[in-house]
Each structure stands twice: as C-alpha cells, then as structure tokens.
CSV table of C-alpha atoms and ligand atoms in Angstrom, one decimal:
chain,number,residue,atom,x,y,z
P,1,MET,CA,-25.1,58.7,-48.7
P,2,THR,CA,-26.8,58.1,-45.4
P,3,LEU,CA,-27.1,54.5,-44.4
P,4,ARG,CA,-28.7,53.8,-41.1
P,5,ASN,CA,-29.5,50.7,-39.1
P,6,LYS,CA,-32.5,49.9,-37.0
P,7,SER,CA,-31.3,52.0,-34.0
P,8,GLY,CA,-30.9,54.9,-36.4
P,9,ARG,CA,-27.1,55.0,-36.1
P,10,LEU,CA,-25.0,55.2,-39.2
P,11,SER,CA,-23.4,51.8,-39.8
P,12,GLU,CA,-19.8,52.4,-40.9
P,13,PHE,CA,-19.4,48.7,-41.8
P,14,ALA,CA,-22.6,48.8,-43.9
P,15,SER,CA,-21.4,51.9,-45.8
P,16,SER,CA,-17.9,50.6,-46.5
P,17,HIS,CA,-18.9,47.1,-47.5
P,18,ALA,CA,-22.3,47.7,-49.0
P,19,GLU,CA,-21.1,47.6,-52.6
P,20,SER,CA,-19.1,44.4,-52.3
P,21,ILE,CA,-21.6,42.6,-50.2
P,22,ILE,CA,-24.3,43.4,-52.7
P,23,LYS,CA,-22.1,42.2,-55.5
P,24,ASP,CA,-21.3,38.9,-53.7
P,25,ALA,CA,-25.0,38.3,-52.9
P,26,ARG,CA,-25.9,39.1,-56.6
P,27,ASN,CA,-23.5,36.5,-57.8
P,28,GLU,CA,-25.2,34.0,-55.6
P,29,LEU,CA,-28.6,34.6,-57.0
P,30,LYS,CA,-28.7,31.6,-59.4
P,31,ASN,CA,-32.3,30.8,-60.4
P,32,PRO,CA,-34.1,33.3,-62.7
P,33,ALA,CA,-36.8,34.4,-60.1
P,34,ARG,CA,-34.2,35.2,-57.5
P,35,ARG,CA,-32.0,36.9,-60.1
P,36,LEU,CA,-35.0,39.1,-61.1
P,37,LEU,CA,-35.7,39.9,-57.5
P,38,GLY,CA,-32.1,40.8,-56.9
P,39,LYS,CA,-32.1,43.1,-59.9
P,40,ARG,CA,-35.2,44.9,-58.8
P,41,ILE,CA,-33.9,45.3,-55.2
P,42,LEU,CA,-30.6,46.6,-56.3
P,43,THR,CA,-32.4,49.2,-58.5
P,44,LEU,CA,-34.6,50.4,-55.6
P,45,GLY,CA,-31.8,50.2,-53.1
P,46,GLY,CA,-29.5,52.0,-55.5
P,47,ILE,CA,-32.0,54.8,-55.8
P,48,ALA,CA,-32.3,55.1,-52.0
P,49,MET,CA,-28.5,55.3,-51.7
P,50,LEU,CA,-27.9,57.6,-54.6
P,51,SER,CA,-30.6,60.0,-53.5
P,52,GLY,CA,-29.0,60.2,-50.1
P,53,CYS,CA,-32.4,59.9,-48.4
P,54,ASP,CA,-32.4,59.2,-44.7
P,55,LEU,CA,-33.4,55.6,-44.5
P,56,SER,CA,-34.4,55.9,-40.8
P,57,ASN,CA,-36.9,58.7,-41.4
P,58,ASP,CA,-38.3,58.3,-44.8
P,59,LYS,CA,-41.4,56.2,-44.2
P,60,SER,CA,-41.9,54.9,-47.7
P,61,VAL,CA,-38.2,53.9,-48.1
P,62,ASN,CA,-38.5,52.2,-44.7
P,63,SER,CA,-41.5,50.1,-45.6
P,64,MET,CA,-39.9,49.3,-48.9
P,65,LEU,CA,-36.8,48.2,-47.2
P,66,ARG,CA,-38.7,46.1,-44.6
P,67,LYS,CA,-40.5,44.2,-47.4
P,68,MET,CA,-37.2,43.6,-49.2
P,69,SER,CA,-35.4,42.6,-46.1
P,70,SER,CA,-37.5,39.5,-45.7
P,71,PHE,CA,-35.8,37.9,-48.6
P,72,ASN,CA,-32.8,40.1,-49.3
P,73,ASP,CA,-29.5,39.5,-47.6
P,74,ASP,CA,-27.8,42.7,-48.5
P,75,VAL,CA,-30.6,44.9,-47.1
P,76,GLN,CA,-30.9,42.8,-44.0
P,77,ALA,CA,-27.2,43.2,-43.4
P,78,LEU,CA,-27.4,46.9,-43.9
P,79,LEU,CA,-30.3,47.2,-41.4
P,80,PHE,CA,-28.7,44.9,-38.8
P,81,SER,CA,-28.0,46.7,-35.5
P,82,PRO,CA,-24.7,45.5,-34.0
P,83,THR,CA,-25.8,46.6,-30.6
P,84,THR,CA,-29.5,45.7,-30.3
P,85,LEU,CA,-29.8,42.6,-28.0
P,86,ALA,CA,-32.1,39.7,-28.6
P,87,PRO,CA,-34.6,39.0,-25.7
P,88,THR,CA,-33.3,37.0,-22.7
P,89,TYR,CA,-35.6,34.8,-20.4
P,90,PRO,CA,-35.7,33.6,-16.8
P,91,GLU,CA,-34.5,30.0,-16.0
P,92,SER,CA,-38.1,29.0,-15.4
P,93,MET,CA,-38.9,29.5,-19.1
P,94,ILE,CA,-36.2,27.0,-20.4
P,95,THR,CA,-37.8,24.4,-22.7
P,96,ARG,CA,-37.2,20.9,-21.4
P,97,PRO,CA,-36.3,18.7,-23.1
P,98,PHE,CA,-34.7,21.1,-25.6
P,99,PRO,CA,-35.4,19.8,-29.2
P,100,PHE,CA,-32.7,18.2,-31.3
P,101,ASN,CA,-32.5,19.0,-35.0
P,102,ALA,CA,-30.0,18.3,-37.8
P,103,PHE,CA,-30.0,17.2,-41.4
P,104,TYR,CA,-29.9,13.6,-40.1
P,105,ASP,CA,-31.4,11.5,-37.4
P,106,ILE,CA,-30.4,11.7,-33.7
P,107,ASP,CA,-28.8,8.3,-34.0
P,108,ASP,CA,-26.3,9.7,-36.5
P,109,VAL,CA,-24.9,12.5,-34.3
P,110,PRO,CA,-21.2,12.7,-34.8
P,111,GLU,CA,-18.9,11.5,-31.9
P,112,VAL,CA,-16.1,14.0,-31.5
P,113,ASP,CA,-13.2,12.8,-29.3
P,114,ALA,CA,-12.4,15.5,-26.7
P,115,ALA,CA,-8.7,14.7,-26.3
P,116,SER,CA,-7.8,14.8,-29.9
P,117,TYR,CA,-10.2,17.6,-30.8
P,118,ARG,CA,-8.5,20.7,-32.4
P,119,LEU,CA,-10.2,23.8,-33.6
P,120,GLN,CA,-8.5,25.2,-36.7
P,121,VAL,CA,-8.6,29.0,-37.3
P,122,SER,CA,-7.7,29.9,-40.9
P,123,GLY,CA,-7.9,32.7,-43.4
P,124,LEU,CA,-7.5,36.4,-42.3
P,125,ALA,CA,-6.1,35.7,-38.9
P,126,ASN,CA,-2.6,36.2,-37.7
P,127,GLY,CA,-2.9,34.9,-34.2
P,128,LYS,CA,-3.2,31.4,-32.7
P,129,ARG,CA,-4.4,28.9,-35.3
P,130,VAL,CA,-5.0,25.7,-33.5
P,131,TRP,CA,-7.0,25.5,-30.2
P,132,THR,CA,-7.5,22.5,-27.9
P,133,LEU,CA,-10.7,22.1,-25.9
P,134,ASP,CA,-8.9,22.9,-22.7
P,135,GLU,CA,-7.6,26.1,-24.1
P,136,LEU,CA,-11.1,27.1,-25.2
P,137,ARG,CA,-12.4,26.2,-21.7
P,138,ALA,CA,-9.7,28.4,-20.1
P,139,LEU,CA,-11.1,31.5,-21.8
P,140,PRO,CA,-13.6,33.7,-19.8
P,141,GLN,CA,-17.1,32.2,-20.0
P,142,GLU,CA,-20.6,33.7,-19.9
P,143,SER,CA,-24.2,32.4,-20.1
P,144,GLN,CA,-27.3,33.3,-22.0
P,145,ILE,CA,-30.9,32.2,-21.8
P,146,THR,CA,-32.3,32.9,-25.2
P,147,ARG,CA,-34.8,31.7,-27.8
P,148,HIS,CA,-33.7,29.4,-30.7
P,149,ILE,CA,-36.0,29.7,-33.7
P,150,CYS,CA,-36.0,27.0,-36.4
P,151,ILE,CA,-37.3,27.8,-39.8
P,152,GLU,CA,-39.1,24.5,-39.8
P,153,GLY,CA,-41.6,26.0,-37.4
P,154,TRP,CA,-40.6,25.5,-33.8
P,155,SER,CA,-38.8,27.6,-31.2
P,156,ALA,CA,-37.4,26.8,-27.8
P,157,ILE,CA,-35.7,28.6,-25.0
P,158,GLY,CA,-32.3,27.3,-23.8
P,159,ARG,CA,-29.3,28.2,-21.7
P,160,TRP,CA,-25.9,28.2,-23.4
P,161,ASP,CA,-22.5,28.7,-21.8
P,162,GLY,CA,-19.3,29.8,-23.5
P,163,VAL,CA,-16.9,32.4,-24.7
P,164,ARG,CA,-18.0,35.7,-26.2
P,165,PHE,CA,-17.2,35.1,-29.9
P,166,ALA,CA,-15.9,38.7,-30.4
P,167,SER,CA,-13.2,38.2,-27.7
P,168,PHE,CA,-12.3,34.8,-29.2
P,169,LEU,CA,-11.8,36.4,-32.6
P,170,LYS,CA,-9.6,39.1,-31.1
P,171,GLN,CA,-7.5,36.4,-29.3
P,172,ALA,CA,-7.2,34.5,-32.5
P,173,GLY,CA,-5.9,37.6,-34.2
P,174,ALA,CA,-8.8,37.7,-36.7
P,175,ASP,CA,-9.0,40.6,-39.1
P,176,LEU,CA,-12.2,42.2,-37.8
P,177,THR,CA,-12.6,44.3,-40.9
P,178,ALA,CA,-13.1,41.1,-43.0
P,179,LYS,CA,-16.6,40.5,-44.4
P,180,TYR,CA,-17.4,36.9,-43.3
P,181,VAL,CA,-16.7,34.2,-40.8
P,182,SER,CA,-17.3,30.6,-42.0
P,183,PHE,CA,-17.7,27.4,-40.0
P,184,HIS,CA,-17.1,23.8,-40.9
P,185,CYS,CA,-18.5,21.1,-38.7
P,186,ALA,CA,-17.6,17.5,-37.9
P,187,ASP,CA,-20.7,16.3,-39.7
P,188,ASN,CA,-19.7,18.2,-42.8
P,189,TYR,CA,-22.4,20.9,-42.2
P,190,TRP,CA,-21.2,24.4,-42.9
P,191,THR,CA,-22.5,27.9,-42.7
P,192,SER,CA,-21.2,31.5,-42.6
P,193,ILE,CA,-22.1,34.8,-41.0
P,194,ASP,CA,-21.3,38.5,-41.5
P,195,MET,CA,-18.7,40.1,-39.4
P,196,PRO,CA,-21.1,42.5,-37.5
P,197,THR,CA,-23.0,39.5,-36.3
P,198,ALA,CA,-19.8,37.7,-35.4
P,199,LEU,CA,-18.9,40.7,-33.2
P,200,HIS,CA,-22.5,41.0,-31.7
P,201,PRO,CA,-22.2,40.8,-27.8
P,202,GLN,CA,-24.6,37.8,-27.7
P,203,THR,CA,-22.7,35.7,-30.3
P,204,GLN,CA,-21.2,32.9,-28.3
P,205,LEU,CA,-18.7,30.2,-28.9
P,206,THR,CA,-20.7,27.7,-26.9
P,207,LEU,CA,-19.1,24.9,-24.8
P,208,GLY,CA,-21.9,24.2,-22.3
P,209,TYR,CA,-25.7,23.6,-22.3
P,210,ASP,CA,-27.8,24.3,-19.2
P,211,GLY,CA,-24.8,24.3,-16.9
P,212,GLU,CA,-23.4,21.0,-18.3
P,213,THR,CA,-20.8,20.2,-20.9
P,214,LEU,CA,-22.5,20.6,-24.3
P,215,PRO,CA,-23.9,17.2,-25.1
P,216,PRO,CA,-23.3,15.5,-28.5
P,217,LYS,CA,-26.8,16.1,-29.7
P,218,TYR,CA,-26.5,19.8,-29.2
P,219,GLY,CA,-23.1,20.1,-30.8
P,220,PHE,CA,-20.2,18.7,-28.7
P,221,PRO,CA,-17.6,19.9,-28.3
P,222,MET,CA,-18.4,23.4,-29.5
P,223,LYS,CA,-21.1,25.3,-31.4
P,224,LEU,CA,-21.8,28.9,-32.3
P,225,ARG,CA,-24.9,30.3,-30.6
P,226,MET,CA,-26.5,33.5,-32.0
P,227,PRO,CA,-29.9,34.5,-30.7
P,228,THR,CA,-30.0,37.1,-33.6
P,229,LYS,CA,-30.0,34.3,-36.2
P,230,LEU,CA,-32.3,31.4,-37.2
P,231,GLY,CA,-31.4,27.9,-36.1
P,232,TYR,CA,-29.6,26.8,-39.3
P,233,LYS,CA,-27.1,29.7,-38.9
P,234,ASN,CA,-26.0,28.2,-35.5
P,235,PRO,CA,-23.5,25.5,-36.4
P,236,LYS,CA,-22.9,22.6,-34.1
P,237,HIS,CA,-19.7,20.4,-33.8
P,238,ILE,CA,-17.5,23.2,-35.2
P,239,VAL,CA,-14.0,22.0,-36.2
P,240,ALA,CA,-12.8,24.9,-38.4
P,241,ILE,CA,-13.4,28.6,-38.5
P,242,SER,CA,-12.3,30.8,-41.4
P,243,VAL,CA,-12.1,34.6,-41.6
P,244,THR,CA,-12.6,35.6,-45.2
P,245,ASN,CA,-13.8,38.2,-47.8
P,246,ASP,CA,-15.0,35.5,-50.2
P,247,TYR,CA,-18.7,34.6,-49.8
P,248,PRO,CA,-18.7,31.2,-48.2
P,249,GLY,CA,-22.4,30.2,-48.4
P,250,GLY,CA,-23.7,27.3,-46.3
P,251,TYR,CA,-25.4,23.9,-46.4
P,252,TRP,CA,-29.0,25.1,-46.3
P,253,GLU,CA,-28.2,28.6,-47.7
P,254,ASN,CA,-26.9,27.0,-50.9
P,255,GLN,CA,-30.3,25.2,-51.2
P,256,GLY,CA,-32.2,28.4,-51.1
P,257,TYR,CA,-32.4,29.4,-47.4
P,258,ASN,CA,-31.8,33.1,-46.9
P,259,TRP,CA,-28.1,33.7,-46.2
P,260,PHE,CA,-28.5,36.5,-43.6
P,261,GLY,CA,-31.2,34.5,-41.8
P,262,GLY,CA,-31.6,36.8,-38.9
P,263,SER,CA,-32.7,40.1,-37.4
H,301,LIG,N1,-23.3,20.7,-37.6
H,301,LIG,C1,-24.6,21.0,-37.7
H,301,LIG,N2,-25.1,22.2,-37.1
H,301,LIG,C2,-26.4,22.5,-37.2
H,301,LIG,C3,-27.3,21.6,-38.0
H,301,LIG,C4,-26.8,20.4,-38.5
H,301,LIG,O1,-27.5,19.6,-39.2
H,301,LIG,N3,-25.4,20.2,-38.4
H,301,LIG,N4,-28.7,21.9,-38.0
H,301,LIG,C5,-29.1,23.3,-37.7
H,301,LIG,C6,-30.5,23.5,-37.5
H,301,LIG,S1,-31.5,23.6,-38.9
H,301,LIG,C7,-31.0,23.7,-36.2
H,301,LIG,S2,-32.6,24.1,-36.0
H,301,LIG,C8,-30.1,23.6,-35.0
H,301,LIG,C9,-30.7,22.6,-34.0
H,301,LIG,O2,-29.9,22.7,-32.9
H,301,LIG,P1,-30.3,21.8,-31.6
H,301,LIG,O3,-30.1,20.4,-32.0
H,301,LIG,O4,-29.3,22.2,-30.5
H,301,LIG,O5,-31.7,22.2,-31.2
H,301,LIG,O6,-28.8,23.3,-35.4
H,301,LIG,C10,-28.3,23.9,-36.5
H,301,LIG,N5,-26.9,23.6,-36.7
H,302,LIG,MO1,-33.4,24.6,-38.1
C-alpha cells in the first residue's frame, strides 16, 4: 500500500492509523445521506489502497481524492502534510479590528480568573497534568501572523503569540502516537484535532494577541491557534486538554461541520 500526502511523502501516521480513523469517522456518519457518502468513499478509497496505486502520481485517483476530501475527514487526514506551512503575512496586513466570533454574543464572553486558572491535561499523558498561567507563560514563546478563515464567510489576518503546541505536548508527557487531542473550553465549547495537526509547527498554544495578553473576546487566558484549520477548530478559553484514541467530536462538528476542517 502506498499512501502519500500532498508533498508526496509517505505518511507513516496515515498508514498506521488509516483503518481505525476511517472506522471512527464511519461510526460518526449518522444521517442516511452522509452514511451513503461514507460507504461510497470507503469503497473507492479501499480500491485505491488495495490496488497499491501511487496516490501522488495517478491523476484520476488524485482528482477523485480531491473531490472526496472536501467532505471526507479520513481522506483529508490522509492527505494532510505535517510539514507544509500555511502562508504568513507582514504586520502591515493585520486586520484591525480583528473580528470576534462565538456561538454567543460578545457580551457573554466568559470571564476567566487568571490567578485561579488551571489547565488540566488528561488521557494518554504521563507528564505534568495541571498547569498555571505563569507556568505556561514561562515556556518559550513564538509569534505568527496568519489568516483565520471562518466557515461563515469571513477571513482576517492576525498576530498570535504563544508556545509551540508540539513542544507543550512533549513537556506534558503526551503519547504522540495517540490519534486525537481534544479541547474543552470555559464556555463549554469543545473541539478536537488529529495528532499530525497537533504536532504541526504552526499549531500554537496561544497566550497573546498582537503583542498583548490575549483579551477575553479572543480567548483569554489561552486558545489553540492553527492556521491549517478553519476558525471553529481553533478553541478559545481552553481549560482542559485530553490525549485520546477515542473520537471526541466537537460542538459544531457534532452538528454537521466537517471534523477535519482544514488543509
Ligand atoms: N471557546 C470557543 N472557542 C471558539 C468558538 C466559540 O464559540 N467558543 N467559536 C469558534 C469560531 S466559529 C471562530 S470563527 C473563532 C473566532 O475567534 P475570534 O473571536 O478570535 O475571531 O473562534 C472559534 N473558537
Ligand atoms: Mo467560525
């Protein structure tokens, strides 16, 4: 079987987890139309895999996969390149003011108390399990100026400052071979991502916005910033992170938004 991602490199993660990821996603396909879609995709995908055709060279397989990937999580995950970077922009292109969005009005943004804030890390992690804000701030920080794209039809460029999520996961003793990382938020929002995206170099545990402490409306005290994912995959006000092999879903994902939600 030859599974290749966008950059044409064999994805070991994709090969080793393909079957179980497909199984999990299939279980999630609840309404009849999506179930039918899933069935058809698995058949075509199965043929591609079983025939051992080179997915990066075979044009017809490629275009078939591209079509499927717009609505199929498994295929998107298989094609995700862990190393391809999202575009970055100069400071002059930052969108001001940066838009606010949530499943509620800006007046209802949760107020999280900095002093009593604790980040819980649970699941497949054998390192440190509770983090204070000061401990997170003491970790090496980096910045990115990237584009946030919301499925509701807007995009904006912002600067986010924080800790590279891959190094945080290592410090937290996370099992980096697990399939998912899930996030629970102070406003009861939740979402989850695949491990290759969690380890992507631009995936950031964000503590600052535009050089300032992350303001409440953008997710104080901490959010996850991923320029490779759509807005709803970027959780704000994170209070708990879990490393798991059990498909965690998400607030919008469970209402029909695509789970992979990215490039
Ligand atoms: N906790 C939490 N995180 C969330 C949401 C939310 O409602 N609650 N909305 C998501 C959506 S749909 C978008 S577009 C972005 C908006 O982030 P912003 O307010 O920083 O622009 O947050 C995402 N993360
Ligand atoms: Mo969004």
